[in-house]
GROMACS .gro file of C-alpha atoms in nm:
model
  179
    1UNK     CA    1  -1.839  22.717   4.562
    2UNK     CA    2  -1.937  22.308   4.667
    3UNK     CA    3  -2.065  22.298   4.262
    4UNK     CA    4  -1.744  22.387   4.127
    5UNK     CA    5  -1.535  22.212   4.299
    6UNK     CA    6  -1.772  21.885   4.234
    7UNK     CA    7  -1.765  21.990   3.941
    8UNK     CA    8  -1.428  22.014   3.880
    9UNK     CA    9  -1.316  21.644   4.085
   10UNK     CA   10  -1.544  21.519   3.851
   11UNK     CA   11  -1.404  21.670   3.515
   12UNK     CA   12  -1.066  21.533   3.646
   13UNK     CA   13  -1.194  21.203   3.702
   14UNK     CA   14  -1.367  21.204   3.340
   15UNK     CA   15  -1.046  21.321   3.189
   16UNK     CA   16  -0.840  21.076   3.402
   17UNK     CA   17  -1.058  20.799   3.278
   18UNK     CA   18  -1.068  20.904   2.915
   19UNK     CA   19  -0.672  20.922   2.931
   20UNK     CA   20  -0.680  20.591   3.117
   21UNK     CA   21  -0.899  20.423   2.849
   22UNK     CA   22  -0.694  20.596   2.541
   23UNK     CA   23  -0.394  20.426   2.685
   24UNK     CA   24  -0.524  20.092   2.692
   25UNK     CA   25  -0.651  20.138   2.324
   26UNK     CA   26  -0.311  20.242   2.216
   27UNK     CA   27  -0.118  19.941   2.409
   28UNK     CA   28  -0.389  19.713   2.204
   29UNK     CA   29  -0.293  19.860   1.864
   30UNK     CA   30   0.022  19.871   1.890
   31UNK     CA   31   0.016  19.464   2.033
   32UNK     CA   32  -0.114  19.391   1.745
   33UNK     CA   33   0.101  19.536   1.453
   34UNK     CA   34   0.404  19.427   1.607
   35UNK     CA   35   0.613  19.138   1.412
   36UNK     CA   36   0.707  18.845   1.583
   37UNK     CA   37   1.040  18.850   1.727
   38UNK     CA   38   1.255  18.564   1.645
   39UNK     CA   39   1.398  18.398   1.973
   40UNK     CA   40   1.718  18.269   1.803
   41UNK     CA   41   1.916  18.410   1.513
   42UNK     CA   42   2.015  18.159   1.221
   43UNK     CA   43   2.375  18.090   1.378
   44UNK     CA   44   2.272  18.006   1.681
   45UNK     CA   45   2.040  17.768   1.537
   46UNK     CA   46   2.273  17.650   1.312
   47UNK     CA   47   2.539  17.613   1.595
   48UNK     CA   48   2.319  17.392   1.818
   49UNK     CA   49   2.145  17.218   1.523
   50UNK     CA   50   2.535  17.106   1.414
   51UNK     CA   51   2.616  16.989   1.763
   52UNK     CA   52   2.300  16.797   1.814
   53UNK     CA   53   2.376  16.615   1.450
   54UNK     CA   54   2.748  16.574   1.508
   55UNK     CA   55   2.674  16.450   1.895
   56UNK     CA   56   2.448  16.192   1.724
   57UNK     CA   57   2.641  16.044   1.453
   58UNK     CA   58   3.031  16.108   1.563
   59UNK     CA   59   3.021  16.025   1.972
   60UNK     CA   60   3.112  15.683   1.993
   61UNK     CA   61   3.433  15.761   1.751
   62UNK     CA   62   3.711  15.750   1.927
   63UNK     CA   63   3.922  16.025   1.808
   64UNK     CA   64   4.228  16.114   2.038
   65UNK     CA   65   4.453  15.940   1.810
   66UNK     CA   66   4.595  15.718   2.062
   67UNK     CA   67   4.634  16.044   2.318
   68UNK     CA   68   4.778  16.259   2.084
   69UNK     CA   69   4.488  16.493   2.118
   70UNK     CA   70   4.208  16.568   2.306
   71UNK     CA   71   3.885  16.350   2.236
   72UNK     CA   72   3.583  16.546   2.094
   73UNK     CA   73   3.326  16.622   2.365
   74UNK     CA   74   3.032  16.767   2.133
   75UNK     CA   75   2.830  16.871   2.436
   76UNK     CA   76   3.153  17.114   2.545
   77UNK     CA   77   3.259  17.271   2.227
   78UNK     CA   78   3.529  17.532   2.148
   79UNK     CA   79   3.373  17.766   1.887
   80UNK     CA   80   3.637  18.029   1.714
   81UNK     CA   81   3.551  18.401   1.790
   82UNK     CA   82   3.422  18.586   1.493
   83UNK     CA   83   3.316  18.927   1.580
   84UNK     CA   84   3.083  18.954   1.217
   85UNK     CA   85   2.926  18.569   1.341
   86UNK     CA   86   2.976  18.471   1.649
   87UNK     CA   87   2.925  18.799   1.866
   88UNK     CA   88   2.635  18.731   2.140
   89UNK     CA   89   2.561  18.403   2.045
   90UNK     CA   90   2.473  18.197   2.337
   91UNK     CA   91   2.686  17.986   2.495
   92UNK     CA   92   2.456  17.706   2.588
   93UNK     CA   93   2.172  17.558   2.447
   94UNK     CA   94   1.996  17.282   2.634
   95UNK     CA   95   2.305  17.031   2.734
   96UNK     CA   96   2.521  17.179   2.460
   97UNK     CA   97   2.775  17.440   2.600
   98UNK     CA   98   3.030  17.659   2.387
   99UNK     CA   99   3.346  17.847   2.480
  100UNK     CA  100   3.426  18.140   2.205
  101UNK     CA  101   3.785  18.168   2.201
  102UNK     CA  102   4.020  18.429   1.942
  103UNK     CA  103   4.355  18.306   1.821
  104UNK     CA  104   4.548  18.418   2.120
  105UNK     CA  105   4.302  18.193   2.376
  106UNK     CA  106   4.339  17.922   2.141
  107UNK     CA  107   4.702  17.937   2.146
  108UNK     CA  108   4.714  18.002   2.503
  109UNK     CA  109   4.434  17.656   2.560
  110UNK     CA  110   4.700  17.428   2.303
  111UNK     CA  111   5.035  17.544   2.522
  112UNK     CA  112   4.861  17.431   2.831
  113UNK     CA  113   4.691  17.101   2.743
  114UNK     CA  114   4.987  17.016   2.485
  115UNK     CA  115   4.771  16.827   2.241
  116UNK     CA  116   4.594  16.905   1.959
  117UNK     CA  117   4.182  17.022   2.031
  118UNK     CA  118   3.898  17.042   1.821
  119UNK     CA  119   3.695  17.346   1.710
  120UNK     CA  120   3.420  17.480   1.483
  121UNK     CA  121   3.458  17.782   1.249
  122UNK     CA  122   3.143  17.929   1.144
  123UNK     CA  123   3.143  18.032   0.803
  124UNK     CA  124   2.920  18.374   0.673
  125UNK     CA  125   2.539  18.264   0.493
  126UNK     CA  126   2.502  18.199   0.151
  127UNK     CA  127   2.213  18.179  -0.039
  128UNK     CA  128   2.179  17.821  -0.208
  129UNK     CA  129   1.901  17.853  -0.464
  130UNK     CA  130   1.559  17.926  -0.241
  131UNK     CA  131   1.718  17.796   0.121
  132UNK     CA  132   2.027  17.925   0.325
  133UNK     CA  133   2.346  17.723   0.406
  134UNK     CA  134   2.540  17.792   0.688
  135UNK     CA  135   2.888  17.616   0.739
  136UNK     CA  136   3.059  17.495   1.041
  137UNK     CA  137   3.393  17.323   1.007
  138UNK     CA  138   3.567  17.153   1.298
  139UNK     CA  139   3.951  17.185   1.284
  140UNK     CA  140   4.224  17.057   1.503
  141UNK     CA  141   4.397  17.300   1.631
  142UNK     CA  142   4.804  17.288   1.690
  143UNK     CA  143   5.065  17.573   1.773
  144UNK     CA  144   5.410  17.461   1.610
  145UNK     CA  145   5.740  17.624   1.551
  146UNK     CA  146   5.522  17.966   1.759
  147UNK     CA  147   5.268  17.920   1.470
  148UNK     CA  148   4.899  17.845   1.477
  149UNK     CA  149   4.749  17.561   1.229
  150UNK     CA  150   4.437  17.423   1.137
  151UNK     CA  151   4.373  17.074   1.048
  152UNK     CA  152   4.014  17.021   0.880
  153UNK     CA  153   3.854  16.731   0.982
  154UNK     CA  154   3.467  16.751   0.970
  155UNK     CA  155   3.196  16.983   0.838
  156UNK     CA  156   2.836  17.025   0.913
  157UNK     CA  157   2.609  17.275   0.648
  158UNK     CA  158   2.235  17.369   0.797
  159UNK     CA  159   2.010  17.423   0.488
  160UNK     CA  160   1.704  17.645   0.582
  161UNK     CA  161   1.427  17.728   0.430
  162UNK     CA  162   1.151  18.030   0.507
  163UNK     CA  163   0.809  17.859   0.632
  164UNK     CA  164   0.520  18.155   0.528
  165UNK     CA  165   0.291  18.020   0.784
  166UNK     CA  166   0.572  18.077   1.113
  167UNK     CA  167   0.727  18.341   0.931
  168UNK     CA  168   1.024  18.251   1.031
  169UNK     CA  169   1.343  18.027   0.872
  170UNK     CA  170   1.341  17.660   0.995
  171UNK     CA  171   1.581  17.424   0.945
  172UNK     CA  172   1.517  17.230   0.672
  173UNK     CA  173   1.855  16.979   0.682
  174UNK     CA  174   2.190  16.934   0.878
  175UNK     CA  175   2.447  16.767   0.638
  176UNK     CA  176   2.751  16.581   0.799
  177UNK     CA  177   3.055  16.561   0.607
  178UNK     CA  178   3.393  16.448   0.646
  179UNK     CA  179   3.787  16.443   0.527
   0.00000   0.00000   0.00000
């Protein structure tokens, strides 16, 4: 009766083992077929990229039209809610910080501060010959006569391009461009 049931403790530990082993073979496999996940989608990138840019080259321009509106602060951005663009895109990057507002909030922000803002709209992908553009224009926002209006002021297109070795898009260029 001892033999079988050494026996049998030690068929369970074999098979326990074997199982134990057959599951760290799979894990392996399966570790290794998997495709690199892609931390960031192209908006977001784009978003941030534009920011960084516009930060950069627009700053020091004084904007707020004698205090007729509110000065562009690049590193607190308003960025118009698109559900097909903008939904779960971060809302900070680094120092960069967004606020996604629809066209109720944004009507709502202009009645309380009074004077015209600045946002970005995010425009959908195209594909420009063997890269991929993505457009964000920044617009003043005003609410007259219980009417919403956009005044373009500034643009920024992100040109990517794929890079085989990362397999991943990069940027590639972030054109600034202006009324």
């Amino acid at each position: 009766m001892k033999k079988v049931k050494e026996l049998s403790v030690n068929a369970i530990n074999r098979l326990f083992s074997l199982g134990f082993l057959l599951l760290l073979t799979t894990s392996a496999f399966s570790q290794e077929r998997k495709i690199p996940v892609v931390e960031h989608n192209l908006y977001d990138r784009a978003l941030f990229a534009s920011l960084g840019k516009m930060d950069k080259e627009w700053s020091h321009i004084d904007d707020a039209a004698m205090g007729n509106r509110i000065r562009i602060d690049y590193h607190n951005m308003i960025v118009e809610k698109n559900r097909n663009i903008t939904e779960g895109l971060p809302s900070q990057l680094g120092e960069y910080r967004v606020e996604y507002l629809d066209a109720q909030e944004l009507i709502d922000r202009y009645k309380r501060l009074r004077k015209e803002f600045a946002i970005l709209v995010a425009y959908p992908m195209v594909n420009e010959g063997e890269r991929l553009e993505i457009t964000f224009n920044v617009y003043w926002i005003g609410y007259i006569k219980g009417r919403l209006f956009y005044a373009l002021s500034d643009w920024s297109k992100v040109y990517f391009r794929y890079d085989c070795e990362k397999r991943e898009y990069v940027v590639e260029q972030v054109k600034l461009g202006g009324v």
